């Protein structure tokens, strides 16, 4: 592990056992990785993955393309706005001035999606983002398959449950350097306001600028960038399916100092019509009461998107997954004596 990874104050997981061939020893190493994922997902709600199999050149190129694209004049970037209705707006957009989030972004579905709108310049942009999308998807699928073991449910269960890939999406972000922001109010200089992701998991590829922070026990932990690593966080869907065994984690991006920050966030999602509740297999294993009532994913998605476009005056009033939480019954909540 690199010195930066060894010195980190957050879980760093080395995935190389899944990308090297070996005998029985390799199986032991894989088991250790699975144990580390389980621990990180329940204690932190996130981890940083190194040696994850995505070529470093592809990571560097996609960040370079994002930099070049966002550096284009606004009128060029705005050519990359979709003309048709899409479930989520693809292409380029800048957060409106009233938004607490100070960034601009480019959003795409899977490379084959007819909803995508790519810029023509820089020319290698499309090839680079399509390639990185493929790498991030492969990594998300690997982690999902390991989740079965992490949760103690049968092999293949998660993949079978989450069988519709058309809703996954990837966003390239540019967070404006704090000095460039006009607002004198320091608190409003937030690249991305504190939130929990509504998806299954998010994989983030970030440059070396820094600013991403995760919350643990009320404290913010800065995710000091480790070259060519991926930040992986648990989203609301896993929290529901795992009946709170793994919790979706609060995180934010501070506006960077001195220079802009670039990142790619891959949102591993689920079919919009899917009905969600704690998995029966998880319940069987834990013998606990269900902590969430059943809901359609699309309904939750729409509530969250509505908040995003019209943020409530107090951001603490924004909808979270607790909207579907079942309050513990008096009997379950009462201390045993
Ligand atoms: O850009 C990042 O580092 C984080 C993005 C993020 O939190 C999100 O897309 O939900
Ligand atoms: Fe997020």
mmCIF file of C-alpha atoms and ligand atoms in Angstrom:
data_model
loop_
_atom_site.group_PDB
_atom_site.id
_atom_site.type_symbol
_atom_site.label_atom_id
_atom_site.label_comp_id
_atom_site.label_asym_id
_atom_site.label_seq_id
_atom_site.Cartn_x
_atom_site.Cartn_y
_atom_site.Cartn_z
ATOM 1 C CA UNK A 1 0.000 0.000 0.000
ATOM 2 C CA UNK A 2 1.286 3.523 -0.764
ATOM 3 C CA UNK A 3 2.443 5.764 2.136
ATOM 4 C CA UNK A 4 -0.606 8.030 1.566
ATOM 5 C CA UNK A 5 -2.927 5.024 1.857
ATOM 6 C CA UNK A 6 -1.156 3.679 4.938
ATOM 7 C CA UNK A 7 -1.369 7.068 6.700
ATOM 8 C CA UNK A 8 -5.094 7.582 5.957
ATOM 9 C CA UNK A 9 -7.509 8.189 8.823
ATOM 10 C CA UNK A 10 -10.274 6.284 7.031
ATOM 11 C CA UNK A 11 -10.582 2.690 5.761
ATOM 12 C CA UNK A 12 -8.489 1.978 2.659
ATOM 13 C CA UNK A 13 -9.174 -1.409 1.060
ATOM 14 C CA UNK A 14 -6.759 -3.067 -1.356
ATOM 15 C CA UNK A 15 -8.714 -5.003 -3.999
ATOM 16 C CA UNK A 16 -5.670 -6.611 -5.650
ATOM 17 C CA UNK A 17 -6.653 -10.179 -4.572
ATOM 18 C CA UNK A 18 -9.513 -9.873 -7.081
ATOM 19 C CA UNK A 19 -7.173 -8.863 -9.897
ATOM 20 C CA UNK A 20 -4.317 -11.293 -9.401
ATOM 21 C CA UNK A 21 -4.341 -15.026 -9.893
ATOM 22 C CA UNK A 22 -3.357 -17.184 -6.985
ATOM 23 C CA UNK A 23 -4.105 -20.432 -5.254
ATOM 24 C CA UNK A 24 -5.817 -21.005 -1.919
ATOM 25 C CA UNK A 25 -3.891 -18.101 -0.410
ATOM 26 C CA UNK A 26 -5.710 -15.787 -2.737
ATOM 27 C CA UNK A 27 -9.040 -17.018 -1.353
ATOM 28 C CA UNK A 28 -7.913 -16.105 2.161
ATOM 29 C CA UNK A 29 -6.958 -12.623 0.948
ATOM 30 C CA UNK A 30 -10.326 -12.217 -0.757
ATOM 31 C CA UNK A 31 -12.059 -13.150 2.475
ATOM 32 C CA UNK A 32 -10.046 -10.454 4.248
ATOM 33 C CA UNK A 33 -11.207 -7.885 1.700
ATOM 34 C CA UNK A 34 -14.831 -8.924 2.269
ATOM 35 C CA UNK A 35 -14.379 -8.589 6.033
ATOM 36 C CA UNK A 36 -12.868 -5.124 5.577
ATOM 37 C CA UNK A 37 -15.802 -4.040 3.378
ATOM 38 C CA UNK A 38 -18.297 -5.307 5.959
ATOM 39 C CA UNK A 39 -16.512 -3.474 8.750
ATOM 40 C CA UNK A 40 -16.127 -0.232 6.772
ATOM 41 C CA UNK A 41 -19.762 -0.233 5.633
ATOM 42 C CA UNK A 42 -21.095 -0.690 9.151
ATOM 43 C CA UNK A 43 -18.584 1.521 11.033
ATOM 44 C CA UNK A 44 -18.046 4.321 8.486
ATOM 45 C CA UNK A 45 -20.532 3.949 5.621
ATOM 46 C CA UNK A 46 -17.663 4.396 3.164
ATOM 47 C CA UNK A 47 -14.158 3.271 2.250
ATOM 48 C CA UNK A 48 -11.443 4.087 -0.255
ATOM 49 C CA UNK A 49 -10.563 1.371 -2.789
ATOM 50 C CA UNK A 50 -7.049 0.977 -4.189
ATOM 51 C CA UNK A 51 -5.790 -1.504 -6.816
ATOM 52 C CA UNK A 52 -9.339 -1.780 -8.153
ATOM 53 C CA UNK A 53 -8.476 -2.817 -11.680
ATOM 54 C CA UNK A 54 -9.399 0.425 -13.494
ATOM 55 C CA UNK A 55 -6.395 1.480 -15.607
ATOM 56 C CA UNK A 56 -4.681 4.557 -14.156
ATOM 57 C CA UNK A 57 -4.304 6.046 -17.673
ATOM 58 C CA UNK A 58 -8.087 5.935 -18.135
ATOM 59 C CA UNK A 59 -8.558 7.709 -14.790
ATOM 60 C CA UNK A 60 -6.028 10.416 -15.683
ATOM 61 C CA UNK A 61 -7.459 10.920 -19.151
ATOM 62 C CA UNK A 62 -11.048 11.299 -17.973
ATOM 63 C CA UNK A 63 -10.036 13.930 -15.383
ATOM 64 C CA UNK A 64 -8.016 15.736 -18.046
ATOM 65 C CA UNK A 65 -11.000 15.699 -20.422
ATOM 66 C CA UNK A 66 -13.279 17.039 -17.672
ATOM 67 C CA UNK A 67 -10.823 19.895 -17.062
ATOM 68 C CA UNK A 68 -10.663 20.740 -20.763
ATOM 69 C CA UNK A 69 -14.421 20.560 -21.205
ATOM 70 C CA UNK A 70 -15.274 22.751 -18.202
ATOM 71 C CA UNK A 71 -12.650 25.279 -19.320
ATOM 72 C CA UNK A 72 -14.575 25.891 -22.560
ATOM 73 C CA UNK A 73 -16.621 29.107 -22.829
ATOM 74 C CA UNK A 74 -20.186 28.811 -21.470
ATOM 75 C CA UNK A 75 -21.790 29.020 -24.903
ATOM 76 C CA UNK A 76 -19.779 25.980 -26.020
ATOM 77 C CA UNK A 77 -20.730 23.965 -22.931
ATOM 78 C CA UNK A 78 -24.385 24.929 -23.273
ATOM 79 C CA UNK A 79 -24.483 23.270 -26.695
ATOM 80 C CA UNK A 80 -24.335 20.069 -24.725
ATOM 81 C CA UNK A 81 -27.824 20.477 -23.203
ATOM 82 C CA UNK A 82 -30.471 17.873 -24.072
ATOM 83 C CA UNK A 83 -33.386 18.830 -26.273
ATOM 84 C CA UNK A 84 -35.689 15.951 -25.321
ATOM 85 C CA UNK A 85 -37.266 15.085 -21.980
ATOM 86 C CA UNK A 86 -35.133 12.775 -19.897
ATOM 87 C CA UNK A 87 -35.758 11.234 -16.458
ATOM 88 C CA UNK A 88 -32.761 13.194 -15.171
ATOM 89 C CA UNK A 89 -31.280 16.046 -17.190
ATOM 90 C CA UNK A 90 -28.278 14.730 -19.068
ATOM 91 C CA UNK A 91 -25.468 16.791 -20.573
ATOM 92 C CA UNK A 92 -24.084 20.027 -19.168
ATOM 93 C CA UNK A 93 -25.612 22.231 -16.468
ATOM 94 C CA UNK A 94 -24.467 24.771 -13.930
ATOM 95 C CA UNK A 95 -26.118 24.929 -10.533
ATOM 96 C CA UNK A 96 -28.490 27.894 -10.409
ATOM 97 C CA UNK A 97 -27.241 30.904 -8.425
ATOM 98 C CA UNK A 98 -29.711 30.301 -5.591
ATOM 99 C CA UNK A 99 -28.433 26.739 -5.113
ATOM 100 C CA UNK A 100 -26.262 26.117 -2.056
ATOM 101 C CA UNK A 101 -24.116 23.916 -4.307
ATOM 102 C CA UNK A 102 -21.353 25.764 -6.123
ATOM 103 C CA UNK A 103 -20.488 23.577 -9.069
ATOM 104 C CA UNK A 104 -21.183 22.778 -12.684
ATOM 105 C CA UNK A 105 -21.501 19.294 -14.058
ATOM 106 C CA UNK A 106 -21.930 16.927 -16.991
ATOM 107 C CA UNK A 107 -24.263 13.967 -16.492
ATOM 108 C CA UNK A 108 -24.641 10.784 -18.520
ATOM 109 C CA UNK A 109 -26.395 7.423 -18.404
ATOM 110 C CA UNK A 110 -24.732 4.250 -19.677
ATOM 111 C CA UNK A 111 -22.750 4.885 -22.889
ATOM 112 C CA UNK A 112 -25.420 3.204 -25.063
ATOM 113 C CA UNK A 113 -28.228 5.410 -23.740
ATOM 114 C CA UNK A 114 -30.078 7.544 -26.287
ATOM 115 C CA UNK A 115 -30.500 10.212 -23.569
ATOM 116 C CA UNK A 116 -26.789 11.084 -23.518
ATOM 117 C CA UNK A 117 -25.574 14.306 -25.130
ATOM 118 C CA UNK A 118 -21.801 14.502 -25.554
ATOM 119 C CA UNK A 119 -19.749 17.576 -26.404
ATOM 120 C CA UNK A 120 -17.829 17.458 -29.682
ATOM 121 C CA UNK A 121 -14.888 19.222 -28.037
ATOM 122 C CA UNK A 122 -12.497 18.116 -26.662
ATOM 123 C CA UNK A 123 -12.589 15.279 -29.203
ATOM 124 C CA UNK A 124 -11.352 12.478 -26.905
ATOM 125 C CA UNK A 125 -13.969 13.378 -24.246
ATOM 126 C CA UNK A 126 -16.571 10.833 -25.286
ATOM 127 C CA UNK A 127 -14.178 7.880 -25.546
ATOM 128 C CA UNK A 128 -12.639 8.762 -22.186
ATOM 129 C CA UNK A 129 -15.890 9.145 -20.235
ATOM 130 C CA UNK A 130 -17.400 6.035 -21.835
ATOM 131 C CA UNK A 131 -14.332 4.044 -20.809
ATOM 132 C CA UNK A 132 -14.315 5.307 -17.240
ATOM 133 C CA UNK A 133 -18.051 4.607 -16.990
ATOM 134 C CA UNK A 134 -17.359 0.971 -17.925
ATOM 135 C CA UNK A 135 -14.589 0.697 -15.311
ATOM 136 C CA UNK A 136 -16.709 2.208 -12.542
ATOM 137 C CA UNK A 137 -19.675 -0.008 -13.416
ATOM 138 C CA UNK A 138 -17.470 -3.135 -13.318
ATOM 139 C CA UNK A 139 -16.151 -2.118 -9.899
ATOM 140 C CA UNK A 140 -19.674 -1.392 -8.576
ATOM 141 C CA UNK A 141 -20.786 -4.844 -9.741
ATOM 142 C CA UNK A 142 -17.842 -6.498 -8.036
ATOM 143 C CA UNK A 143 -18.605 -4.728 -4.748
ATOM 144 C CA UNK A 144 -22.288 -5.586 -5.096
ATOM 145 C CA UNK A 145 -21.455 -9.270 -5.545
ATOM 146 C CA UNK A 146 -19.281 -9.129 -2.390
ATOM 147 C CA UNK A 147 -22.166 -7.475 -0.510
ATOM 148 C CA UNK A 148 -23.953 -10.844 -0.477
ATOM 149 C CA UNK A 149 -21.178 -12.231 1.704
ATOM 150 C CA UNK A 150 -20.989 -9.008 3.730
ATOM 151 C CA UNK A 151 -24.698 -9.292 4.532
ATOM 152 C CA UNK A 152 -24.761 -13.065 4.999
ATOM 153 C CA UNK A 153 -27.293 -13.622 2.190
ATOM 154 C CA UNK A 154 -27.101 -16.234 -0.622
ATOM 155 C CA UNK A 155 -24.587 -15.692 -3.452
ATOM 156 C CA UNK A 156 -26.088 -13.825 -6.400
ATOM 157 C CA UNK A 157 -29.025 -12.395 -4.448
ATOM 158 C CA UNK A 158 -28.098 -8.718 -4.732
ATOM 159 C CA UNK A 159 -27.338 -8.971 -8.460
ATOM 160 C CA UNK A 160 -30.642 -10.757 -9.080
ATOM 161 C CA UNK A 161 -32.558 -8.142 -7.112
ATOM 162 C CA UNK A 162 -30.770 -5.239 -8.794
ATOM 163 C CA UNK A 163 -31.140 -6.398 -12.401
ATOM 164 C CA UNK A 164 -31.944 -3.179 -14.304
ATOM 165 C CA UNK A 165 -28.879 -1.195 -15.307
ATOM 166 C CA UNK A 166 -30.527 1.569 -17.352
ATOM 167 C CA UNK A 167 -30.807 4.029 -14.420
ATOM 168 C CA UNK A 168 -27.160 4.123 -13.357
ATOM 169 C CA UNK A 169 -25.616 7.478 -14.045
ATOM 170 C CA UNK A 170 -22.282 9.223 -13.916
ATOM 171 C CA UNK A 171 -21.619 12.906 -13.226
ATOM 172 C CA UNK A 172 -18.417 14.815 -13.946
ATOM 173 C CA UNK A 173 -18.127 17.816 -11.625
ATOM 174 C CA UNK A 174 -16.170 21.030 -11.524
ATOM 175 C CA UNK A 175 -16.202 22.673 -8.101
ATOM 176 C CA UNK A 176 -15.242 26.333 -8.296
ATOM 177 C CA UNK A 177 -12.292 27.496 -6.228
ATOM 178 C CA UNK A 178 -13.545 29.443 -3.191
ATOM 179 C CA UNK A 179 -11.727 32.636 -4.229
ATOM 180 C CA UNK A 180 -13.717 32.742 -7.483
ATOM 181 C CA UNK A 181 -17.079 32.669 -5.722
ATOM 182 C CA UNK A 182 -18.664 36.062 -5.314
ATOM 183 C CA UNK A 183 -20.575 35.399 -2.115
ATOM 184 C CA UNK A 184 -18.853 36.879 0.931
ATOM 185 C CA UNK A 185 -20.734 34.414 3.136
ATOM 186 C CA UNK A 186 -18.236 31.676 3.892
ATOM 187 C CA UNK A 187 -20.967 29.172 4.760
ATOM 188 C CA UNK A 188 -22.448 29.478 1.302
ATOM 189 C CA UNK A 189 -19.158 28.514 -0.313
ATOM 190 C CA UNK A 190 -19.998 24.847 -0.401
ATOM 191 C CA UNK A 191 -19.095 22.816 -3.457
ATOM 192 C CA UNK A 192 -21.772 20.274 -2.584
ATOM 193 C CA UNK A 193 -23.915 20.600 0.493
ATOM 194 C CA UNK A 194 -24.005 17.817 3.134
ATOM 195 C CA UNK A 195 -26.203 14.944 1.908
ATOM 196 C CA UNK A 196 -26.621 11.186 1.844
ATOM 197 C CA UNK A 197 -26.794 9.471 -1.542
ATOM 198 C CA UNK A 198 -30.134 7.974 -2.512
ATOM 199 C CA UNK A 199 -28.586 5.199 -4.594
ATOM 200 C CA UNK A 200 -27.156 1.792 -3.795
ATOM 201 C CA UNK A 201 -23.600 3.028 -3.716
ATOM 202 C CA UNK A 202 -21.512 5.827 -5.193
ATOM 203 C CA UNK A 203 -17.998 5.490 -6.575
ATOM 204 C CA UNK A 204 -15.993 8.706 -6.786
ATOM 205 C CA UNK A 205 -12.872 9.334 -8.780
ATOM 206 C CA UNK A 206 -11.327 12.617 -7.646
ATOM 207 C CA UNK A 207 -8.322 14.696 -8.634
ATOM 208 C CA UNK A 208 -5.627 15.699 -6.125
ATOM 209 C CA UNK A 209 -7.242 18.988 -5.023
ATOM 210 C CA UNK A 210 -9.255 17.687 -2.064
ATOM 211 C CA UNK A 211 -12.414 18.958 -0.367
ATOM 212 C CA UNK A 212 -14.515 15.803 -0.036
ATOM 213 C CA UNK A 213 -15.436 15.035 3.579
ATOM 214 C CA UNK A 214 -17.454 12.276 5.248
ATOM 215 C CA UNK A 215 -19.107 12.465 8.635
ATOM 216 C CA UNK A 216 -18.488 9.934 11.381
ATOM 217 C CA UNK A 217 -19.778 10.315 14.934
ATOM 218 C CA UNK A 218 -20.467 14.007 14.287
ATOM 219 C CA UNK A 219 -16.907 14.736 13.065
ATOM 220 C CA UNK A 220 -16.004 15.537 9.463
ATOM 221 C CA UNK A 221 -13.198 13.383 8.047
ATOM 222 C CA UNK A 222 -11.374 14.937 5.040
ATOM 223 C CA UNK A 223 -10.786 12.348 2.321
ATOM 224 C CA UNK A 224 -7.244 13.329 1.462
ATOM 225 C CA UNK A 225 -6.882 12.231 -2.160
ATOM 226 C CA UNK A 226 -4.867 9.047 -2.694
ATOM 227 C CA UNK A 227 -3.690 8.931 -6.334
ATOM 228 C CA UNK A 228 -5.796 6.605 -8.507
ATOM 229 C CA UNK A 229 -8.042 5.510 -5.650
ATOM 230 C CA UNK A 230 -11.829 5.357 -5.671
ATOM 231 C CA UNK A 231 -14.039 6.568 -2.843
ATOM 232 C CA UNK A 232 -16.983 4.205 -2.306
ATOM 233 C CA UNK A 233 -19.947 5.113 -0.148
ATOM 234 C CA UNK A 234 -23.050 3.292 0.996
ATOM 235 C CA UNK A 235 -26.284 4.815 -0.284
ATOM 236 C CA UNK A 236 -29.846 4.792 1.059
ATOM 237 C CA UNK A 237 -30.869 1.678 -0.899
ATOM 238 C CA UNK A 238 -28.309 -0.535 0.848
ATOM 239 C CA UNK A 239 -29.342 0.994 4.150
ATOM 240 C CA UNK A 240 -32.940 -0.118 3.508
ATOM 241 C CA UNK A 241 -32.087 -3.552 2.056
ATOM 242 C CA UNK A 242 -29.693 -4.261 4.931
ATOM 243 C CA UNK A 243 -32.226 -3.019 7.528
ATOM 244 C CA UNK A 244 -29.742 -0.431 8.849
ATOM 245 C CA UNK A 245 -26.852 -2.876 9.094
ATOM 246 C CA UNK A 246 -25.014 -0.612 6.647
ATOM 247 C CA UNK A 247 -25.809 3.091 6.858
ATOM 248 C CA UNK A 248 -25.775 5.671 4.148
ATOM 249 C CA UNK A 249 -23.225 8.313 5.110
ATOM 250 C CA UNK A 250 -23.435 12.101 5.237
ATOM 251 C CA UNK A 251 -20.838 13.798 3.042
ATOM 252 C CA UNK A 252 -20.063 17.134 1.427
ATOM 253 C CA UNK A 253 -17.550 18.834 -0.823
ATOM 254 C CA UNK A 254 -15.988 22.033 0.493
ATOM 255 C CA UNK A 255 -15.219 24.622 -2.138
ATOM 256 C CA UNK A 256 -11.542 24.135 -2.868
ATOM 257 C CA UNK A 257 -8.986 26.818 -2.157
ATOM 258 C CA UNK A 258 -6.895 28.253 -4.954
ATOM 259 C CA UNK A 259 -7.852 25.922 -7.789
ATOM 260 C CA UNK A 260 -10.931 24.173 -9.102
ATOM 261 C CA UNK A 261 -11.611 20.563 -8.168
ATOM 262 C CA UNK A 262 -12.753 17.905 -10.655
ATOM 263 C CA UNK A 263 -14.343 14.545 -9.939
ATOM 264 C CA UNK A 264 -16.506 11.816 -11.440
ATOM 265 C CA UNK A 265 -19.274 10.334 -9.308
ATOM 266 C CA UNK A 266 -20.819 7.071 -10.492
ATOM 267 C CA UNK A 267 -24.254 6.421 -8.993
ATOM 268 C CA UNK A 268 -25.084 2.714 -8.909
ATOM 269 C CA UNK A 269 -28.867 2.728 -8.859
ATOM 270 C CA UNK A 270 -31.837 0.373 -9.138
ATOM 271 C CA UNK A 271 -34.894 0.008 -11.411
ATOM 272 C CA UNK A 272 -37.234 2.973 -10.856
ATOM 273 C CA UNK A 273 -40.299 0.778 -10.363
ATOM 274 C CA UNK A 274 -38.560 -1.468 -7.842
ATOM 275 C CA UNK A 275 -40.350 -1.849 -4.514
ATOM 276 C CA UNK A 276 -37.874 -1.542 -1.662
ATOM 277 C CA UNK A 277 -37.929 -2.842 1.892
ATOM 278 C CA UNK A 278 -35.436 -4.746 4.055
ATOM 279 C CA UNK A 279 -34.503 -7.975 2.253
ATOM 280 C CA UNK A 280 -36.335 -11.031 3.615
ATOM 281 C CA UNK A 281 -33.006 -12.912 3.672
ATOM 282 C CA UNK A 282 -31.407 -10.207 5.823
ATOM 283 C CA UNK A 283 -34.388 -10.261 8.169
ATOM 284 C CA UNK A 284 -34.198 -14.044 8.439
ATOM 285 C CA UNK A 285 -30.535 -13.827 9.373
ATOM 286 C CA UNK A 286 -30.844 -11.018 11.917
ATOM 287 C CA UNK A 287 -34.281 -11.822 13.387
ATOM 288 C CA UNK A 288 -34.883 -8.088 13.877
ATOM 289 C CA UNK A 289 -37.996 -5.992 13.242
ATOM 290 C CA UNK A 290 -38.078 -4.305 9.809
ATOM 291 C CA UNK A 291 -36.910 -0.704 10.146
ATOM 292 C CA UNK A 292 -38.428 0.581 6.875
ATOM 293 C CA UNK A 293 -41.854 0.288 5.296
ATOM 294 C CA UNK A 294 -42.177 -0.792 1.668
ATOM 295 C CA UNK A 295 -41.931 1.965 -0.968
ATOM 296 C CA UNK A 296 -41.411 2.403 -4.696
ATOM 297 C CA UNK A 297 -37.937 3.696 -5.478
ATOM 298 C CA UNK A 298 -39.262 6.169 -8.050
ATOM 299 C CA UNK A 299 -41.399 7.919 -5.414
ATOM 300 C CA UNK A 300 -38.400 8.490 -3.168
ATOM 301 C CA UNK A 301 -36.276 9.584 -6.133
ATOM 302 C CA UNK A 302 -38.871 12.195 -7.094
ATOM 303 C CA UNK A 303 -39.044 13.586 -3.556
ATOM 304 C CA UNK A 304 -35.274 13.952 -3.487
ATOM 305 C CA UNK A 305 -35.068 15.558 -6.922
ATOM 306 C CA UNK A 306 -37.801 18.050 -5.950
ATOM 307 C CA UNK A 307 -35.687 19.094 -2.945
ATOM 308 C CA UNK A 308 -32.637 19.430 -5.135
ATOM 309 C CA UNK A 309 -34.295 21.876 -7.509
ATOM 310 C CA UNK A 310 -36.240 23.751 -4.826
ATOM 311 C CA UNK A 311 -34.171 23.406 -1.679
ATOM 312 C CA UNK A 312 -36.179 23.960 1.533
ATOM 313 C CA UNK A 313 -35.274 27.171 3.409
ATOM 314 C CA UNK A 314 -33.712 25.041 6.096
ATOM 315 C CA UNK A 315 -31.685 22.315 4.408
ATOM 316 C CA UNK A 316 -32.147 20.119 7.456
ATOM 317 C CA UNK A 317 -35.792 19.826 6.376
ATOM 318 C CA UNK A 318 -34.827 18.049 3.145
ATOM 319 C CA UNK A 319 -36.333 14.575 2.617
ATOM 320 C CA UNK A 320 -34.129 11.673 3.697
ATOM 321 C CA UNK A 321 -34.624 7.929 3.795
ATOM 322 C CA UNK A 322 -36.068 8.365 7.288
ATOM 323 C CA UNK A 323 -39.253 9.338 5.469
ATOM 324 C CA UNK A 324 -39.889 5.569 5.246
ATOM 325 C CA UNK A 325 -38.460 4.580 8.632
ATOM 326 C CA UNK A 326 -40.755 2.642 10.945
ATOM 327 C CA UNK A 327 -40.520 4.054 14.465
ATOM 328 C CA UNK A 328 -39.511 1.326 16.892
ATOM 329 C CA UNK A 329 -42.550 -0.108 18.664
ATOM 330 C CA UNK A 330 -42.865 0.662 22.361
ATOM 331 C CA UNK A 331 -42.163 -2.976 23.159
ATOM 332 C CA UNK A 332 -39.047 -3.089 20.927
ATOM 333 C CA UNK A 333 -37.798 0.282 22.181
ATOM 334 C CA UNK A 334 -38.254 -0.484 25.883
ATOM 335 C CA UNK A 335 -35.065 -1.584 27.606
ATOM 336 C CA UNK A 336 -35.137 -5.222 28.660
ATOM 337 C CA UNK A 337 -34.820 -5.806 32.358
HETATM 338 O O1 LIG B 1 -17.692 15.038 -6.292
HETATM 339 C C1 LIG B 1 -17.588 14.376 -5.267
HETATM 340 O O2 LIG B 1 -16.510 14.148 -4.739
HETATM 341 C C2 LIG B 1 -18.805 13.856 -4.558
HETATM 342 C C3 LIG B 1 -20.049 13.840 -5.389
HETATM 343 C C4 LIG B 1 -21.241 13.386 -4.606
HETATM 344 O O3 LIG B 1 -21.267 13.352 -3.407
HETATM 345 C C5 LIG B 1 -22.458 12.954 -5.328
HETATM 346 O O4 LIG B 1 -22.483 13.016 -6.572
HETATM 347 O O5 LIG B 1 -23.418 12.526 -4.667
HETATM 348 FE FE1 LIG B 2 -22.970 12.260 -2.736
#
